Amino acid sequence: MSMQPSTIYLADYRPPNFSVSHVELDFDIHPTQTRVVSTMTMKRHPQGEAIIVLNGFELTLIAIELNGRELLAGEYHRDEESLSIPCDEFDVTVRVITEINPLDNKALEGLYRSASMFCTQCEAEGFRRISYFPDRPDVLATYRVRIEADKAECPVLLSNGNLELSGELDNQRHFSVWYDPFPKPSYLFALVAGDLSAQSDVFVTASGREVALHLYVEAKDLDKCDFALEALKRSMIWDEEKYGREYDLDLFNIVAVDDFNMGAMENKSLNIFNSSCVLAKPETTTDQAFQRIEGIVAHEYFHNWSGNRVTCRDWFQLSLKEGFTVYRDAQFSADMGSAAVKRIEDVALLRARQFAEDAGPLAHPVRPASYIEISNFYTLTVYEKGAEVVRMINTLIGDDAFRKGSDLYFDRNDGTAATIEDFIAAMAEASGRDFSAFMSWYSQAGTPEVHVTERWDETSGFYELAFEQRLPLAGGRENWKPLVIPIRLSLLGEAGALAIQQAGAESADNTEWVYELDQYEATVKFGPFNERPVPSLLRDFSAPVKLVDTLTDEQLRFLIARDTDAYVRWDSSQKLLLAEIERAKSDSYSLCPKLSEALAAVLADDAADPALRAYSLSLPSEALLQQGESVDPVALFTAKDRVKAAIATELQEQFRTIVAQRVSWDQYQPSAEQVGQRLLQNLALDYVVKLGECSAAEAQFASANNMTDQLAALRSLFRYADRHPMAEFISQWAEDGLVLNTAFALQASARDGATLADIQRITEHQAFDFDNPNKVRAVFGSFGSDNTPLFHAKDGSGYEYLGDMVLKIDESNPQTASRLAAPLTRWRNLAPAYSAAMKAVLERLAGCPTLSKDLYEVVSKSLL
Ligand code: 0A1
Ligand code: ZN
């Protein structure tokens, strides 16, 4: 980075001067010198200026032609990031010849080499590293792509669309030609060339189209393809049934790649996946990974409509495709397994990580107003909070209108680059609802707090709830608008939920109601009742807010025992556990007997879903604990450990019984039933090991027929016992890079007695590789977010170490470096001693003259 990077503003959006209707791309692949010839059919926008602007980065320009004539150096202007050609014609052909070096590309954007294959990653702005092009999502073109490569090195040549032609050439080379009839932006372009094997299948769409499905992997991974292919077929049927969306080509390819910055990418008909997000088999893959893979396969597939057929006008609209697609994949996962469990998992993630982001220096609205580097905005806010916003729309208008709105959105915007307003307009039209007040969810950052107080009048039997919303935004109420917050609620009495007389109360027996809080303050009156109700609020987590209530511990225990809403039951136990951790900061702490009783009852409730029981007994994550002000992470870590030990002691008999009566299946399935049972059993095992009893875990480690059970046993032993089979595990799985990553992650999060030198040693393992984002994340990501005692060491050494590693990785891979830096941005929340040490590291990074744009944005905004 040579100059101060500039900020891009949504308010500055202008359509391109020239768009591209068709492009012919020709790749002559050689590892260090790949020649790309791009021939673009361009048209000037009626209001466009007479200048063609192309983006390009780190390209060697060989030649450029306008309408068949090669341009001389003075006829165009070129700088580090663009090339512009003055041109007063309206219909032109531009041909650009460039050369690139895939082998040296460690940023993993554009065309690069991963293991033995060449592959691309173009979202958001990677295409400009391949050729000069108007690399912006509102330029939609059809693509014909010719790929030529060495036949032995790259027997498989893939791009988007359908294969038109292939053949042999001289010098042991061969070629293939692909044509994609659907106009698309450059970020959806993809190319793969390598020595790959495929597992294949066929899907017949609702209208009878036969679609060939291929999952391309390295030959050694062919036994890890079944699950993703099945998940893909489930996704294809689901999208037909739930959203009326059919697949539109005769071919759908997925390729698994080891070196990948993110989870996966929805390139038209050629999805590229991080191998950790697609390869699976029971012996090496945990239940959680199976479920994640199913969700990501679905997510990328669903993008074919929400993202590809209808794309984004500009990158500020990113949540248009991502928020909607995350919502769609969450609905899918809910339908495939347990809806309640999926909801609790998503809420736990949102509260632990998105709330922290929304309260930190990089907080931004679901639709940001500005950015320096768009890669920094693939965030939990754009994805997860964006999905919550779509969920609220569904809640507010109901399922039928939501489906009508989505049909209208797809039909009306098909083949175009749309905005969030286009999505909302379709929902408004389908439902007859005015969304103008709702739009603030897209433009106001920060997590709103909703404060609720109860008023019960014993004599009249009337019960009131007073709500107040507080926005954590500078300048107070005058500068911001109150949000429209749907609060799903019930009022519980001794014999169950009470009937709510309010108009529009939802459930058949009028016991549930979605109250719309759209003012800063409002009060609702219920009753008369002949008993004081206990409120069950924000059921199913109906809005992404922090609910601050005044419920007593007794009321919370009542909800845990009696509510029918799984989220509220879980949330109530989390609230009690959080309060317990707060109390456990004192040395004289002992577990509250009433809480112990309540937890014992949950654990003993054999009629309840085992996964829900397990989550109710899981302590809040450190990311959640560390929210707030003047946080002492190490004190909280110690307090949490005390609560854990106390629960282990109090409920030991129950935990031992669950462990002793462990159910196992000969036929492993990542089904809701088996996953839930393993979750509960492994939770109990963890508590038992915490007590110092290791034999059951040791036996489970040795005999498990699946990675979920083996890793759970290893994790508990590694965390709580001196003798653990880590070395055995590493040698058992020496050939499986993905399993080794989980071992690295576990080692990097070692809590007690570990030193920085131990972490350093992992990076010297022969399987470690600084250029591979999965490995880097396994070690330094876990260190920064999962190793409280070492990362937050009082002398600042943990911060210094992560800072050093971030700088090192930034030299080759800015996207990964800037993500790894996230734990270093939270200094303002920390108690003074931590805060000063962390800030010092950020200042050191800020003073480094060679920071990438990505890291510069994170570091500079954190220090503002
Ligand atoms: N669109 C992909 C995720 C993705 C985003 C950015 C990337 O590079 C900066 C790569 C992938 C998805 O939502 O799955
Ligand atoms: Zn996505």
Short mmCIF file of C-alpha atoms in Angstrom, two decimals, residues 497-788:
data_model
loop_
_atom_site.label_atom_id
_atom_site.label_comp_id
_atom_site.label_asym_id
_atom_site.label_seq_id
_atom_site.Cartn_x
_atom_site.Cartn_y
_atom_site.Cartn_z
CA ALA A 497 -50.26 -19.91 28.62
CA LEU A 498 -53.06 -17.42 29.25
CA ALA A 499 -55.34 -16.15 26.51
CA ILE A 500 -54.27 -12.73 25.25
CA GLN A 501 -57.18 -10.50 24.28
CA GLN A 502 -55.13 -8.26 22.01
CA ALA A 503 -56.30 -7.94 18.40
CA GLY A 504 -54.18 -10.14 16.17
CA ALA A 505 -53.08 -12.55 18.87
CA GLU A 506 -51.64 -15.27 16.79
CA SER A 507 -51.95 -18.80 17.94
CA ALA A 508 -55.23 -20.64 17.53
CA ASP A 509 -55.96 -20.29 21.24
CA ASN A 510 -54.78 -16.66 21.33
CA THR A 511 -51.90 -17.43 23.65
CA GLU A 512 -49.14 -15.90 21.54
CA TRP A 513 -48.93 -12.43 20.08
CA VAL A 514 -46.40 -10.46 18.06
CA TYR A 515 -46.28 -7.02 19.57
CA GLU A 516 -44.72 -4.38 17.30
CA LEU A 517 -42.71 -1.89 19.31
CA ASP A 518 -42.25 1.05 16.93
CA GLN A 519 -41.86 3.94 19.35
CA TYR A 520 -39.14 4.73 21.84
CA GLU A 521 -41.58 3.96 24.63
CA ALA A 522 -44.89 2.15 24.78
CA THR A 523 -47.02 0.31 27.29
CA VAL A 524 -49.39 -2.57 26.66
CA LYS A 525 -52.12 -3.63 29.03
CA PHE A 526 -53.37 -7.20 29.32
CA GLY A 527 -56.03 -8.93 31.37
CA PRO A 528 -57.91 -9.05 33.58
CA PHE A 529 -56.33 -12.26 34.86
CA ASN A 530 -56.93 -13.97 38.14
CA GLU A 531 -53.27 -14.79 38.61
CA ARG A 532 -50.08 -12.86 38.02
CA PRO A 533 -48.62 -13.98 34.69
CA VAL A 534 -44.97 -14.70 33.98
CA PRO A 535 -44.02 -13.06 30.68
CA SER A 536 -42.37 -15.15 27.98
CA LEU A 537 -40.75 -12.48 25.83
CA LEU A 538 -38.97 -12.32 22.50
CA ARG A 539 -40.03 -15.89 21.82
CA ASP A 540 -38.00 -17.68 19.18
CA PHE A 541 -35.75 -14.61 19.41
CA SER A 542 -38.12 -12.56 17.29
CA ALA A 543 -35.75 -9.57 16.93
CA PRO A 544 -31.95 -9.07 17.15
CA VAL A 545 -32.06 -7.00 20.32
CA LYS A 546 -30.82 -7.19 23.88
CA LEU A 547 -33.82 -7.67 26.09
CA VAL A 548 -33.26 -6.15 29.51
CA ASP A 549 -35.95 -7.31 31.87
CA THR A 550 -36.50 -7.33 35.59
CA LEU A 551 -37.49 -10.97 35.89
CA THR A 552 -36.58 -12.54 39.19
CA ASP A 553 -34.55 -15.72 39.45
CA GLU A 554 -37.74 -17.44 40.46
CA GLN A 555 -39.54 -16.28 37.32
CA LEU A 556 -36.58 -17.42 35.21
CA ARG A 557 -36.65 -20.84 36.83
CA PHE A 558 -40.38 -21.00 36.15
CA LEU A 559 -39.71 -20.29 32.45
CA ILE A 560 -36.99 -22.94 32.33
CA ALA A 561 -39.38 -25.50 33.72
CA ARG A 562 -42.62 -24.48 32.08
CA ASP A 563 -42.28 -22.43 28.92
CA THR A 564 -43.09 -24.15 25.62
CA ASP A 565 -40.72 -21.89 23.70
CA ALA A 566 -37.31 -23.60 23.51
CA TYR A 567 -35.46 -20.34 22.98
CA VAL A 568 -36.95 -18.73 26.10
CA ARG A 569 -36.19 -21.82 28.18
CA TRP A 570 -32.58 -21.81 27.01
CA ASP A 571 -32.22 -18.04 27.35
CA SER A 572 -33.55 -18.14 30.89
CA SER A 573 -30.96 -20.70 31.89
CA GLN A 574 -28.25 -18.62 30.20
CA LYS A 575 -29.34 -15.56 32.17
CA LEU A 576 -29.07 -17.46 35.44
CA LEU A 577 -25.69 -18.88 34.46
CA LEU A 578 -24.38 -15.43 33.53
CA ALA A 579 -25.46 -14.09 36.92
CA GLU A 580 -23.84 -17.11 38.53
CA ILE A 581 -20.53 -16.41 36.77
CA GLU A 582 -20.70 -12.83 38.00
CA ARG A 583 -21.13 -14.13 41.58
CA ALA A 584 -18.30 -16.61 41.09
CA LYS A 585 -15.79 -13.78 40.81
CA SER A 586 -15.80 -13.94 44.61
CA ASP A 587 -13.46 -16.48 46.24
CA SER A 588 -16.18 -17.59 48.63
CA TYR A 589 -18.48 -18.57 45.78
CA SER A 590 -20.71 -21.59 45.96
CA LEU A 591 -23.37 -22.72 43.48
CA CYS A 592 -26.87 -21.39 44.14
CA PRO A 593 -28.85 -24.44 45.35
CA LYS A 594 -31.99 -23.36 43.50
CA LEU A 595 -30.09 -23.06 40.23
CA SER A 596 -28.53 -26.43 40.85
CA GLU A 597 -32.01 -27.88 41.35
CA ALA A 598 -33.32 -26.25 38.17
CA LEU A 599 -30.39 -27.56 36.12
CA ALA A 600 -30.79 -31.01 37.64
CA ALA A 601 -34.43 -31.01 36.56
CA VAL A 602 -33.50 -30.06 32.99
CA LEU A 603 -30.89 -32.78 32.88
CA ALA A 604 -33.34 -35.33 34.22
CA ASP A 605 -36.10 -34.42 31.75
CA ASP A 606 -35.91 -37.45 29.50
CA ALA A 607 -38.90 -36.27 27.50
CA ALA A 608 -37.02 -33.17 26.31
CA ASP A 609 -34.75 -33.01 23.26
CA PRO A 610 -31.24 -34.00 24.46
CA ALA A 611 -29.65 -31.20 22.42
CA LEU A 612 -31.78 -28.60 24.19
CA ARG A 613 -30.91 -30.11 27.55
CA ALA A 614 -27.23 -29.98 26.64
CA TYR A 615 -27.42 -26.32 25.57
CA SER A 616 -29.20 -25.38 28.77
CA LEU A 617 -26.26 -26.80 30.71
CA SER A 618 -23.61 -25.20 28.53
CA LEU A 619 -21.96 -22.14 30.00
CA PRO A 620 -22.07 -18.91 27.99
CA SER A 621 -19.17 -18.49 25.59
CA GLU A 622 -16.22 -16.31 26.43
CA ALA A 623 -17.10 -13.99 23.54
CA LEU A 624 -20.41 -13.34 25.27
CA LEU A 625 -18.87 -12.93 28.71
CA GLN A 626 -16.36 -10.41 27.42
CA GLN A 627 -19.02 -7.97 26.28
CA GLY A 628 -19.59 -4.91 28.39
CA GLU A 629 -17.26 -2.38 29.90
CA SER A 630 -13.94 -2.57 31.71
CA VAL A 631 -13.90 -6.30 31.22
CA ASP A 632 -11.32 -8.45 32.98
CA PRO A 633 -11.24 -11.50 30.67
CA VAL A 634 -9.01 -13.56 32.94
CA ALA A 635 -11.20 -12.94 35.99
CA LEU A 636 -14.25 -13.99 33.98
CA PHE A 637 -12.43 -17.05 32.71
CA THR A 638 -11.60 -18.06 36.27
CA ALA A 639 -15.15 -17.40 37.43
CA LYS A 640 -16.59 -19.46 34.60
CA ASP A 641 -14.26 -22.29 35.47
CA ARG A 642 -15.46 -22.16 39.07
CA VAL A 643 -19.09 -22.38 38.01
CA LYS A 644 -18.21 -25.28 35.77
CA ALA A 645 -16.47 -27.11 38.59
CA ALA A 646 -19.37 -26.42 40.94
CA ILE A 647 -21.96 -27.78 38.50
CA ALA A 648 -19.76 -30.80 37.88
CA THR A 649 -19.67 -31.48 41.60
CA GLU A 650 -23.33 -30.84 42.31
CA LEU A 651 -24.73 -32.87 39.42
CA GLN A 652 -22.02 -35.51 39.36
CA GLU A 653 -24.32 -38.48 39.81
CA GLN A 654 -26.48 -37.47 36.87
CA PHE A 655 -23.47 -36.82 34.66
CA ARG A 656 -21.95 -40.20 35.59
CA THR A 657 -25.21 -41.96 34.80
CA ILE A 658 -25.49 -40.34 31.37
CA VAL A 659 -21.89 -41.30 30.63
CA ALA A 660 -22.39 -44.85 31.88
CA GLN A 661 -25.59 -45.33 29.89
CA ARG A 662 -24.05 -43.91 26.76
CA VAL A 663 -25.92 -44.88 23.62
CA SER A 664 -23.91 -45.51 20.50
CA TRP A 665 -24.97 -46.44 17.01
CA ASP A 666 -23.28 -48.92 14.68
CA GLN A 667 -24.53 -46.87 11.81
CA TYR A 668 -23.39 -43.29 12.32
CA GLN A 669 -25.81 -40.63 11.06
CA PRO A 670 -25.57 -36.88 11.54
CA SER A 671 -29.32 -36.91 12.20
CA ALA A 672 -31.00 -34.61 14.73
CA GLU A 673 -31.63 -37.60 16.98
CA GLN A 674 -28.07 -38.91 17.05
CA VAL A 675 -26.47 -35.46 17.11
CA GLY A 676 -28.57 -34.42 20.10
CA GLN A 677 -27.79 -37.58 22.01
CA ARG A 678 -24.05 -37.25 21.39
CA LEU A 679 -24.17 -33.60 22.39
CA LEU A 680 -25.71 -34.46 25.75
CA GLN A 681 -23.44 -37.44 26.34
CA ASN A 682 -20.32 -35.50 25.52
CA LEU A 683 -21.44 -32.62 27.71
CA ALA A 684 -21.81 -35.07 30.59
CA LEU A 685 -18.43 -36.58 29.75
CA ASP A 686 -16.83 -33.14 29.85
CA TYR A 687 -18.24 -32.48 33.33
CA VAL A 688 -17.07 -35.88 34.52
CA VAL A 689 -13.53 -35.28 33.25
CA LYS A 690 -13.68 -31.87 34.92
CA LEU A 691 -14.11 -33.82 38.17
CA GLY A 692 -10.86 -35.62 37.42
CA GLU A 693 -12.43 -38.88 36.28
CA CYS A 694 -10.76 -39.81 33.01
CA SER A 695 -11.39 -43.48 32.38
CA ALA A 696 -14.64 -43.13 30.45
CA ALA A 697 -13.14 -40.45 28.23
CA GLU A 698 -10.02 -42.52 27.65
CA ALA A 699 -12.13 -45.50 26.64
CA GLN A 700 -14.29 -43.36 24.39
CA PHE A 701 -11.23 -41.83 22.74
CA ALA A 702 -9.85 -45.26 21.94
CA SER A 703 -13.05 -46.91 20.77
CA ALA A 704 -15.10 -44.17 19.11
CA ASN A 705 -16.29 -44.97 15.59
CA ASN A 706 -16.78 -41.32 14.74
CA MET A 707 -14.89 -38.04 15.06
CA THR A 708 -17.55 -36.37 17.21
CA ASP A 709 -17.02 -38.80 20.06
CA GLN A 710 -13.29 -39.14 19.60
CA LEU A 711 -12.66 -35.41 19.51
CA ALA A 712 -15.02 -34.71 22.41
CA ALA A 713 -13.09 -37.17 24.57
CA LEU A 714 -9.78 -35.71 23.46
CA ARG A 715 -10.94 -32.14 24.10
CA SER A 716 -12.08 -32.87 27.65
CA LEU A 717 -8.92 -34.78 28.47
CA PHE A 718 -6.73 -32.14 26.88
CA ARG A 719 -8.43 -29.35 28.82
CA TYR A 720 -8.82 -30.94 32.21
CA ALA A 721 -6.43 -33.87 32.60
CA ASP A 722 -2.66 -34.00 32.70
CA ARG A 723 -2.36 -37.11 30.60
CA HIS A 724 -4.09 -36.83 27.29
CA PRO A 725 -3.81 -38.64 23.99
CA MET A 726 -3.00 -35.61 21.80
CA ALA A 727 0.20 -37.13 20.39
CA GLU A 728 -1.66 -40.33 19.61
CA PHE A 729 -4.40 -38.38 17.89
CA ILE A 730 -1.93 -36.47 15.75
CA SER A 731 -0.14 -39.59 14.66
CA GLN A 732 -3.41 -41.42 14.00
CA TRP A 733 -4.54 -38.63 11.66
CA ALA A 734 -1.18 -37.61 10.23
CA GLU A 735 -2.49 -38.06 6.70
CA ASP A 736 -5.64 -36.01 7.11
CA GLY A 737 -4.98 -32.29 6.94
CA LEU A 738 -8.49 -31.30 8.02
CA VAL A 739 -8.33 -33.41 11.18
CA LEU A 740 -4.88 -32.06 11.95
CA ASN A 741 -6.35 -28.56 11.83
CA THR A 742 -8.73 -29.44 14.66
CA ALA A 743 -5.77 -30.75 16.65
CA PHE A 744 -3.86 -27.53 15.99
CA ALA A 745 -6.87 -25.50 17.09
CA LEU A 746 -7.19 -27.45 20.30
CA GLN A 747 -3.50 -27.05 21.09
CA ALA A 748 -3.59 -23.34 20.37
CA SER A 749 -6.43 -22.96 22.87
CA ALA A 750 -4.62 -24.87 25.65
CA ARG A 751 -5.57 -22.99 28.77
CA ASP A 752 -3.42 -24.09 31.65
CA GLY A 753 0.31 -24.07 31.82
CA ALA A 754 0.70 -23.55 28.08
CA THR A 755 3.20 -20.98 26.91
CA LEU A 756 3.71 -18.97 23.78
CA ALA A 757 6.60 -21.28 22.97
CA ASP A 758 4.11 -24.19 22.87
CA ILE A 759 1.96 -22.31 20.37
CA GLN A 760 5.03 -21.40 18.37
CA ARG A 761 5.96 -25.08 18.23
CA ILE A 762 2.70 -25.97 16.46
CA THR A 763 3.68 -23.69 13.61
CA GLU A 764 6.84 -25.73 13.23
CA HIS A 765 4.90 -28.96 12.66
CA GLN A 766 5.49 -30.21 9.15
CA ALA A 767 1.78 -30.06 8.34
CA PHE A 768 1.58 -26.38 9.26
CA ASP A 769 1.64 -23.86 6.43
CA PHE A 770 1.51 -20.08 6.77
CA ASP A 771 0.00 -19.79 3.28
CA ASN A 772 -3.02 -21.94 4.14
CA PRO A 773 -5.83 -19.93 5.75
CA ASN A 774 -7.38 -22.97 7.45
CA LYS A 775 -4.15 -23.73 9.29
CA VAL A 776 -3.50 -20.11 10.14
CA ARG A 777 -7.03 -19.73 11.48
CA ALA A 778 -6.78 -23.00 13.42
CA VAL A 779 -3.74 -21.75 15.28
CA PHE A 780 -3.93 -17.96 15.49
CA GLY A 781 -7.72 -17.69 15.28
CA SER A 782 -8.09 -20.10 18.21
CA PHE A 783 -5.31 -18.39 20.08
CA GLY A 784 -6.97 -14.99 19.78
CA SER A 785 -10.50 -16.04 20.61
CA ASP A 786 -10.19 -19.28 22.56
CA ASN A 787 -7.13 -18.93 24.74
CA THR A 788 -8.08 -16.31 27.27
#
